[in-house]
CSV table of C-alpha atoms and ligand atoms in Angstrom, one decimal:
chain,number,residue,atom,x,y,z
A,76,UNK,CA,0.3,-0.2,0.2
A,77,UNK,CA,1.4,4.0,-0.5
A,78,UNK,CA,2.3,6.0,2.3
A,79,UNK,CA,-1.0,8.3,1.3
A,80,UNK,CA,-3.0,5.5,1.8
A,81,UNK,CA,-2.1,4.4,5.0
A,82,UNK,CA,-2.0,8.4,5.9
A,83,UNK,CA,-5.5,9.2,4.4
A,84,UNK,CA,-7.3,5.8,6.4
A,85,UNK,CA,-5.6,6.4,9.0
A,86,UNK,CA,-7.6,7.0,12.0
A,87,UNK,CA,-5.2,8.8,14.6
A,88,UNK,CA,-1.8,9.3,14.3
A,89,UNK,CA,0.4,6.6,12.6
A,90,UNK,CA,4.1,5.8,13.9
A,91,UNK,CA,6.3,5.1,11.4
A,92,UNK,CA,10.8,4.6,11.4
A,93,UNK,CA,13.9,5.4,9.4
A,94,UNK,CA,16.4,2.9,9.8
A,95,UNK,CA,19.9,2.6,8.5
A,96,UNK,CA,21.7,-0.1,6.6
A,97,UNK,CA,23.7,-2.2,8.9
A,98,UNK,CA,27.8,-1.2,8.2
A,99,UNK,CA,29.1,-3.4,5.6
A,100,UNK,CA,30.3,-6.6,6.9
A,101,UNK,CA,27.3,-6.6,9.2
A,102,UNK,CA,24.3,-9.4,9.2
A,103,UNK,CA,20.6,-8.4,8.3
A,104,UNK,CA,19.8,-9.8,11.8
A,105,UNK,CA,21.2,-6.7,13.0
A,106,UNK,CA,18.1,-4.7,11.8
A,107,UNK,CA,15.9,-7.3,12.4
A,108,UNK,CA,16.7,-6.9,16.3
A,109,UNK,CA,15.8,-3.0,15.9
A,110,UNK,CA,12.4,-3.1,14.6
A,111,UNK,CA,11.0,-6.0,16.4
A,112,UNK,CA,11.1,-3.5,19.0
A,113,UNK,CA,9.4,-1.6,17.6
A,114,UNK,CA,6.4,-3.7,15.9
A,115,UNK,CA,3.6,-3.6,18.5
A,116,UNK,CA,3.6,0.3,17.2
A,117,UNK,CA,2.1,-0.9,14.4
A,118,UNK,CA,4.4,1.2,12.0
A,119,UNK,CA,2.5,1.2,8.1
A,120,UNK,CA,5.6,2.0,6.3
A,121,UNK,CA,9.5,1.6,7.8
A,122,UNK,CA,12.1,4.0,5.8
A,123,UNK,CA,15.4,2.8,4.7
A,124,UNK,CA,18.1,5.3,3.9
A,125,UNK,CA,20.9,5.7,1.1
A,126,UNK,CA,24.1,5.8,1.5
A,127,UNK,CA,26.6,6.7,-1.5
A,128,UNK,CA,29.7,5.5,-1.9
A,129,UNK,CA,32.6,7.9,0.0
A,130,UNK,CA,36.4,8.5,-1.1
A,131,UNK,CA,39.3,7.4,1.3
A,132,UNK,CA,42.5,7.1,0.4
A,133,UNK,CA,44.9,4.2,1.7
A,134,UNK,CA,49.3,4.5,1.6
A,135,UNK,CA,50.8,1.4,-0.4
A,136,UNK,CA,53.9,1.0,-0.4
A,137,UNK,CA,56.3,2.9,-1.8
A,138,UNK,CA,54.3,6.0,-0.2
A,139,UNK,CA,51.9,6.5,-2.5
A,140,UNK,CA,48.3,7.2,-1.6
A,141,UNK,CA,45.7,4.9,-3.4
A,142,UNK,CA,42.0,7.2,-3.1
A,143,UNK,CA,39.0,4.1,-3.0
A,144,UNK,CA,35.8,4.0,-3.3
A,145,UNK,CA,34.1,2.5,-0.1
A,146,UNK,CA,30.2,1.9,-0.2
A,147,UNK,CA,29.4,1.6,4.4
A,148,UNK,CA,25.7,1.2,4.0
A,149,UNK,CA,24.8,-1.1,0.8
A,150,UNK,CA,21.6,-2.7,0.9
A,151,UNK,CA,18.5,-0.7,1.2
A,152,UNK,CA,16.9,-2.3,-2.0
A,153,UNK,CA,17.5,-6.0,-0.1
A,154,UNK,CA,16.5,-4.3,3.3
A,155,UNK,CA,13.4,-3.0,2.3
A,156,UNK,CA,12.4,-6.6,0.2
A,157,UNK,CA,13.6,-7.7,3.9
A,158,UNK,CA,11.6,-5.9,5.7
A,159,UNK,CA,7.8,-6.5,3.8
A,160,UNK,CA,9.0,-10.0,4.1
A,161,UNK,CA,8.9,-10.7,7.2
A,162,UNK,CA,6.9,-8.1,8.6
A,163,UNK,CA,4.2,-7.4,5.9
A,164,UNK,CA,4.6,-3.5,6.2
A,165,UNK,CA,5.7,-1.3,3.8
A,166,UNK,CA,9.1,-0.4,3.1
A,167,UNK,CA,10.1,3.0,2.0
A,168,UNK,CA,14.1,2.7,0.0
A,169,UNK,CA,15.2,6.8,-0.3
A,170,UNK,CA,16.9,6.7,-3.5
A,171,UNK,CA,18.6,9.9,-4.7
A,172,UNK,CA,20.7,11.8,-7.5
A,173,UNK,CA,24.0,11.5,-6.2
A,174,UNK,CA,26.3,8.4,-7.8
A,175,UNK,CA,23.4,7.8,-9.9
A,176,UNK,CA,23.5,7.6,-13.8
A,177,UNK,CA,19.1,8.3,-15.4
A,178,UNK,CA,19.5,4.8,-16.4
A,179,UNK,CA,21.2,3.4,-13.1
A,180,UNK,CA,18.2,5.2,-11.1
A,181,UNK,CA,16.1,3.3,-14.0
A,182,UNK,CA,17.6,0.3,-13.5
A,183,UNK,CA,17.0,0.6,-10.1
A,184,UNK,CA,13.4,1.8,-10.3
A,185,UNK,CA,12.4,-1.5,-12.1
A,186,UNK,CA,13.7,-3.7,-9.8
A,187,UNK,CA,12.1,-2.1,-6.7
A,188,UNK,CA,8.8,-2.4,-9.1
A,189,UNK,CA,9.2,-5.9,-9.8
A,190,UNK,CA,9.9,-6.5,-5.8
A,191,UNK,CA,6.3,-5.1,-5.6
A,192,UNK,CA,7.6,-1.9,-3.6
A,193,UNK,CA,5.3,1.2,-4.8
A,194,UNK,CA,7.1,4.0,-2.1
A,195,UNK,CA,10.2,5.5,-3.0
A,196,UNK,CA,11.3,8.7,-0.4
A,197,UNK,CA,13.1,10.9,-3.3
A,198,UNK,CA,16.4,13.1,-2.4
A,199,UNK,CA,19.2,14.9,-4.2
A,200,UNK,CA,21.5,13.8,-1.4
A,201,UNK,CA,24.8,15.4,-0.1
A,202,UNK,CA,27.9,15.8,-1.2
A,203,UNK,CA,31.0,13.3,-0.9
A,204,UNK,CA,32.6,14.8,2.1
A,205,UNK,CA,35.7,15.5,-0.2
A,206,UNK,CA,34.3,17.5,-2.5
A,207,UNK,CA,33.0,21.0,-1.5
A,208,UNK,CA,29.4,21.0,-2.9
A,209,UNK,CA,27.1,18.3,-4.1
A,210,UNK,CA,28.5,17.1,-8.5
A,211,UNK,CA,25.9,15.2,-9.9
A,212,UNK,CA,27.1,12.2,-12.2
A,213,UNK,CA,28.0,12.8,-15.5
A,214,UNK,CA,24.0,12.1,-16.8
A,215,UNK,CA,22.6,12.0,-13.7
A,216,UNK,CA,20.2,14.5,-11.6
A,217,UNK,CA,21.2,17.7,-9.5
A,218,UNK,CA,18.0,18.3,-8.1
A,219,UNK,CA,15.6,15.9,-6.3
A,220,UNK,CA,13.3,18.0,-9.0
A,221,UNK,CA,14.8,15.9,-11.6
A,222,UNK,CA,13.7,12.9,-9.9
A,223,UNK,CA,10.6,13.5,-8.9
A,224,UNK,CA,9.9,14.1,-12.9
A,225,UNK,CA,11.7,10.4,-13.5
A,226,UNK,CA,9.9,8.3,-11.1
A,227,UNK,CA,6.7,10.5,-12.9
A,228,UNK,CA,7.6,9.4,-15.9
A,229,UNK,CA,7.3,6.0,-15.0
A,230,UNK,CA,4.4,6.0,-13.5
A,231,UNK,CA,3.0,7.3,-16.7
A,232,UNK,CA,5.5,4.3,-18.5
A,233,UNK,CA,7.4,6.5,-20.7
A,234,UNK,CA,10.9,5.2,-19.7
A,235,UNK,CA,14.3,6.6,-20.7
A,236,UNK,CA,14.8,4.5,-24.0
A,237,UNK,CA,11.9,6.2,-25.8
A,238,UNK,CA,11.4,3.1,-28.5
A,239,UNK,CA,9.9,0.8,-25.9
A,240,UNK,CA,7.4,-0.9,-26.9
A,241,UNK,CA,4.4,-2.4,-24.7
A,242,UNK,CA,6.1,-1.3,-22.0
A,243,UNK,CA,4.0,-1.6,-18.3
A,244,UNK,CA,3.7,1.7,-16.2
A,245,UNK,CA,5.1,2.4,-12.6
A,246,UNK,CA,2.9,3.3,-10.0
A,247,UNK,CA,5.4,4.6,-7.1
A,248,UNK,CA,3.8,7.0,-4.5
A,249,UNK,CA,6.7,9.9,-4.3
A,250,UNK,CA,7.8,11.1,-0.9
A,251,UNK,CA,10.3,14.0,-0.3
A,252,UNK,CA,12.3,15.7,2.2
A,253,UNK,CA,11.5,19.0,4.0
A,254,UNK,CA,13.5,21.2,6.0
A,255,UNK,CA,11.4,24.0,9.0
A,256,UNK,CA,14.9,25.0,9.7
A,257,UNK,CA,15.8,25.6,6.1
A,258,UNK,CA,18.1,23.3,3.9
A,259,UNK,CA,22.3,24.8,4.5
A,260,UNK,CA,22.0,25.8,1.0
A,261,UNK,CA,19.6,27.7,0.7
A,262,UNK,CA,19.4,31.3,0.8
A,263,UNK,CA,16.5,31.8,2.4
A,264,UNK,CA,13.8,29.7,3.6
A,265,UNK,CA,11.5,31.3,1.4
A,266,UNK,CA,13.8,30.2,-1.7
A,267,UNK,CA,13.9,26.5,-0.2
A,268,UNK,CA,9.6,26.4,0.1
A,269,UNK,CA,9.6,27.7,-3.1
A,270,UNK,CA,12.0,24.8,-4.6
A,271,UNK,CA,9.3,22.8,-2.3
A,272,UNK,CA,7.1,23.6,-3.8
A,273,UNK,CA,7.8,23.0,-7.4
A,274,UNK,CA,8.6,19.3,-6.4
A,275,UNK,CA,5.0,18.8,-5.5
A,276,UNK,CA,4.0,20.4,-8.6
A,277,UNK,CA,5.8,18.1,-10.2
A,278,UNK,CA,4.3,15.3,-8.6
A,279,UNK,CA,6.0,14.7,-4.6
A,280,UNK,CA,2.1,13.7,-3.3
A,281,UNK,CA,4.1,14.0,0.7
A,282,UNK,CA,6.7,15.6,2.7
A,283,UNK,CA,9.0,14.3,5.7
A,284,UNK,CA,10.7,17.0,7.4
A,285,UNK,CA,14.4,17.8,8.5
A,286,UNK,CA,14.3,16.3,12.7
A,287,UNK,CA,13.9,19.4,14.4
A,288,UNK,CA,13.7,19.8,18.3
A,289,UNK,CA,11.5,23.1,18.3
A,290,UNK,CA,7.6,22.5,17.5
A,291,UNK,CA,7.3,25.6,16.7
A,292,UNK,CA,9.3,25.5,14.0
A,293,UNK,CA,7.1,23.0,12.2
A,294,UNK,CA,4.2,24.9,13.1
A,295,UNK,CA,5.6,27.5,11.2
A,296,UNK,CA,6.5,25.6,8.9
A,297,UNK,CA,3.0,24.3,8.3
A,298,UNK,CA,1.7,27.4,8.1
A,299,UNK,CA,3.6,28.4,5.7
A,300,UNK,CA,3.2,25.1,3.5
A,301,UNK,CA,-0.3,25.7,3.8
A,302,UNK,CA,0.0,30.1,2.8
A,303,UNK,CA,1.2,28.6,-0.1
A,304,UNK,CA,-1.5,26.0,-0.7
A,305,UNK,CA,1.0,23.1,-0.6
A,306,UNK,CA,-2.1,21.2,0.8
A,307,UNK,CA,0.0,17.7,0.8
A,308,UNK,CA,0.8,15.5,4.8
A,309,UNK,CA,3.6,17.3,6.3
A,310,UNK,CA,5.2,14.2,8.6
A,311,UNK,CA,7.8,15.6,10.9
A,312,UNK,CA,10.9,13.5,11.5
A,313,UNK,CA,11.6,13.2,14.6
A,314,UNK,CA,14.8,12.0,16.9
A,315,UNK,CA,15.9,11.4,19.9
A,316,UNK,CA,18.7,13.3,21.5
A,317,UNK,CA,21.0,10.7,23.4
A,318,UNK,CA,24.5,11.8,24.0
A,319,UNK,CA,26.1,14.9,25.3
A,320,UNK,CA,28.3,14.9,22.2
A,321,UNK,CA,25.1,14.9,19.9
A,322,UNK,CA,24.1,18.8,21.1
A,323,UNK,CA,26.8,20.3,18.7
A,324,UNK,CA,26.6,17.7,16.7
A,325,UNK,CA,23.1,17.2,15.1
A,326,UNK,CA,23.4,21.5,14.7
A,327,UNK,CA,26.7,20.9,12.6
A,328,UNK,CA,25.2,17.6,10.2
A,329,UNK,CA,21.6,19.0,10.0
A,330,UNK,CA,21.9,22.3,9.9
A,331,UNK,CA,19.2,22.6,12.9
A,332,UNK,CA,19.2,24.2,16.1
A,333,UNK,CA,18.8,23.0,19.3
A,334,UNK,CA,17.0,24.7,21.6
A,335,UNK,CA,17.8,27.0,24.3
A,336,UNK,CA,15.3,25.0,27.4
A,337,UNK,CA,16.5,21.4,26.2
A,338,UNK,CA,20.2,22.6,26.3
A,339,UNK,CA,19.6,23.5,29.3
A,340,UNK,CA,18.7,20.7,31.1
A,341,UNK,CA,21.4,18.4,29.2
A,342,UNK,CA,23.8,21.0,30.9
A,343,UNK,CA,22.7,19.5,34.2
A,344,UNK,CA,23.4,16.4,32.8
A,345,UNK,CA,26.3,13.9,34.6
A,346,UNK,CA,25.9,11.2,32.6
A,347,UNK,CA,25.0,10.6,29.1
A,348,UNK,CA,22.2,8.1,30.6
A,349,UNK,CA,20.8,10.9,32.5
A,350,UNK,CA,21.1,12.9,28.4
A,351,UNK,CA,19.2,10.1,27.3
A,352,UNK,CA,16.5,10.3,30.1
A,353,UNK,CA,15.9,14.4,28.9
A,354,UNK,CA,16.3,13.5,25.4
A,355,UNK,CA,13.1,10.6,25.8
A,356,UNK,CA,11.2,13.0,27.9
A,357,UNK,CA,11.5,16.4,25.3
A,358,UNK,CA,10.5,13.7,22.5
A,359,UNK,CA,7.5,12.1,24.0
A,360,UNK,CA,6.3,16.1,25.1
A,361,UNK,CA,7.3,17.0,21.1
A,362,UNK,CA,5.0,13.9,20.5
A,363,UNK,CA,2.3,14.8,22.3
A,364,UNK,CA,2.1,18.3,21.2
A,365,UNK,CA,2.2,17.2,17.4
A,366,UNK,CA,0.0,14.7,18.1
A,367,UNK,CA,-2.5,17.2,19.4
A,368,UNK,CA,-2.1,19.9,16.7
A,369,UNK,CA,-2.9,16.7,14.6
A,370,UNK,CA,-0.4,15.6,12.6
A,371,UNK,CA,-0.8,12.0,10.4
A,372,UNK,CA,1.9,10.1,11.3
A,373,UNK,CA,5.2,11.0,13.9
A,374,UNK,CA,7.7,9.9,12.1
A,375,UNK,CA,11.4,8.8,14.0
A,376,UNK,CA,14.7,8.8,12.6
A,377,UNK,CA,16.0,6.0,15.4
A,378,UNK,CA,19.5,6.1,13.7
A,379,UNK,CA,19.9,2.1,15.1
A,380,UNK,CA,18.8,2.9,18.6
A,381,UNK,CA,15.6,1.2,18.9
A,382,UNK,CA,15.3,1.4,22.2
A,383,UNK,CA,15.0,5.3,23.0
A,384,UNK,CA,11.8,5.3,20.3
A,385,UNK,CA,10.2,2.6,21.8
A,386,UNK,CA,10.3,4.6,25.6
A,387,UNK,CA,8.5,7.1,23.1
A,388,UNK,CA,6.5,5.2,21.4
A,389,UNK,CA,5.6,3.9,24.1
A,390,UNK,CA,4.1,6.5,26.0
A,391,UNK,CA,2.5,7.9,22.8
A,392,UNK,CA,1.2,5.6,20.7
B,443,FAD,C1,13.6,12.8,5.0
B,443,FAD,C2,15.0,13.4,4.7
B,443,FAD,C3,15.3,12.1,4.3
B,443,FAD,C4,16.6,11.9,4.1
B,443,FAD,N1,17.2,10.8,3.9
B,443,FAD,C5,18.7,10.5,2.7
B,443,FAD,C6,18.9,9.4,2.4
B,443,FAD,O1,18.2,8.4,2.6
B,443,FAD,N2,20.8,9.6,1.9
B,443,FAD,C7,21.2,10.4,1.4
B,443,FAD,O2,22.2,10.6,1.4
B,443,FAD,N3,20.6,11.5,2.2
B,443,FAD,C8,19.4,11.7,2.8
B,443,FAD,N4,18.7,13.2,3.8
B,443,FAD,C9,19.6,14.2,3.1
B,443,FAD,C10,18.9,15.2,1.2
B,443,FAD,O3,19.8,14.3,1.0
B,443,FAD,C11,20.1,16.2,2.3
B,443,FAD,O4,19.2,17.5,2.9
B,443,FAD,C12,20.5,17.1,0.4
B,443,FAD,O5,21.2,18.0,1.0
B,443,FAD,C13,19.2,17.7,0.1
B,443,FAD,O6,18.3,16.7,-0.3
B,443,FAD,P1,17.0,17.5,-1.0
B,443,FAD,O7,16.2,16.0,-1.8
B,443,FAD,O8,16.3,17.9,-0.4
B,443,FAD,O9,17.6,18.3,-2.3
B,443,FAD,P2,16.6,19.3,-3.3
B,443,FAD,O10,15.5,19.4,-3.1
B,443,FAD,O11,17.6,19.2,-4.7
B,443,FAD,O12,17.5,20.7,-2.7
B,443,FAD,C14,18.4,20.8,-2.3
B,443,FAD,C15,19.4,22.3,-2.8
B,443,FAD,O13,19.2,22.9,-3.7
B,443,FAD,C16,18.1,23.8,-3.7
B,443,FAD,N5,17.5,24.0,-4.7
B,443,FAD,C17,16.0,23.1,-5.0
B,443,FAD,N6,16.1,23.0,-6.2
B,443,FAD,C18,16.3,23.3,-7.3
B,443,FAD,C19,17.4,24.4,-8.5
B,443,FAD,N7,15.9,23.7,-9.1
B,443,FAD,N8,17.6,25.1,-8.5
B,443,FAD,C20,18.8,25.5,-7.7
B,443,FAD,N9,18.5,25.3,-6.1
B,443,FAD,C21,17.6,24.6,-5.9
B,443,FAD,C22,16.7,23.6,-2.0
B,443,FAD,O14,17.0,24.8,-1.6
B,443,FAD,C23,17.8,23.2,-1.2
B,443,FAD,O15,18.9,24.3,-1.0
B,443,FAD,C24,17.3,13.3,4.0
B,443,FAD,C25,17.1,14.2,4.9
B,443,FAD,C26,15.5,14.1,4.9
B,443,FAD,C27,15.0,15.4,5.5
């Protein structure tokens, strides 16, 4: 079933999660171990992130440096298939522009279609760490909107090879990303939201937001979206802050603010366990307020830690 159908059919706020593929060499059991404790909250869909290659330089005999491409977390498509098979729930693979030509993207979408996966979250992806900014693959897409257009075309039965005869259209439900605190490259929120609107005009059906710790940011964002006649569901993305280090790491990585009140509470903590307790309580309060606001679904970034998500979900669902 499509994410939008789950949202339409829901009688109350839904619970959903995003998981990361395990590190290369790790077993799929590690994924199951993190999903199993959350299944009692009946997520109708589970997102699986996609991680592109990174480059490392390894010193070889003679002192020269060899540039090596590594993919730390492969397996998004396989994990989605395994989730559907094991839990009989829907899986939402993330598809990114970075690292793919249009043909490779089409082939990945064809594979997903064969597997009966009819949901995708379409993203640009970040720049490779060693590159100054996002560089698209030769023959690949530059922005998420280009990916949206490609999937919309496939849904109409328009493949890249125009000479294909008797083709079947795909039927993907398209999700995209939104940033209540602005995408870090956008000159201002208005410009970022104009591009969000373009993605929706091109065919995106729902938005999942970047994590935020101040609900007011989400409320303002939704209001601004509605003023711009963006009327599709905007699913809030939430993360539990679990360590002291994250108070500086999350703003740096995701370009979001940690509210003063939360920081004050964290600074009083003497151990990471205490920080975790503060983070869980904060997320519970955020979730309760968002449910009251009438959000269609609460989407939790588990980042490999189901224990804290479970504590939050137990208080809400
Ligand atoms: C819910 C969610 C899930 C994510 N999952 C993943 C994942 O699995 N893997 C991963 O690698 N990353 C993931 N990301 C991170 C995401 O890929 C990055 O934030 C990336 O930098 C932007 O992606 P986007 O799809 O928002 O890009 P876009 O919508 O393409 O926007 C990128 C930037 O360009 C601007 N822009 C957009 N269109 C145009 C245009 N036509 N002309 C000029 N400027 C434009 C926007 O304002 C923005 O600043 C996720 C983010 C979110 C919020």
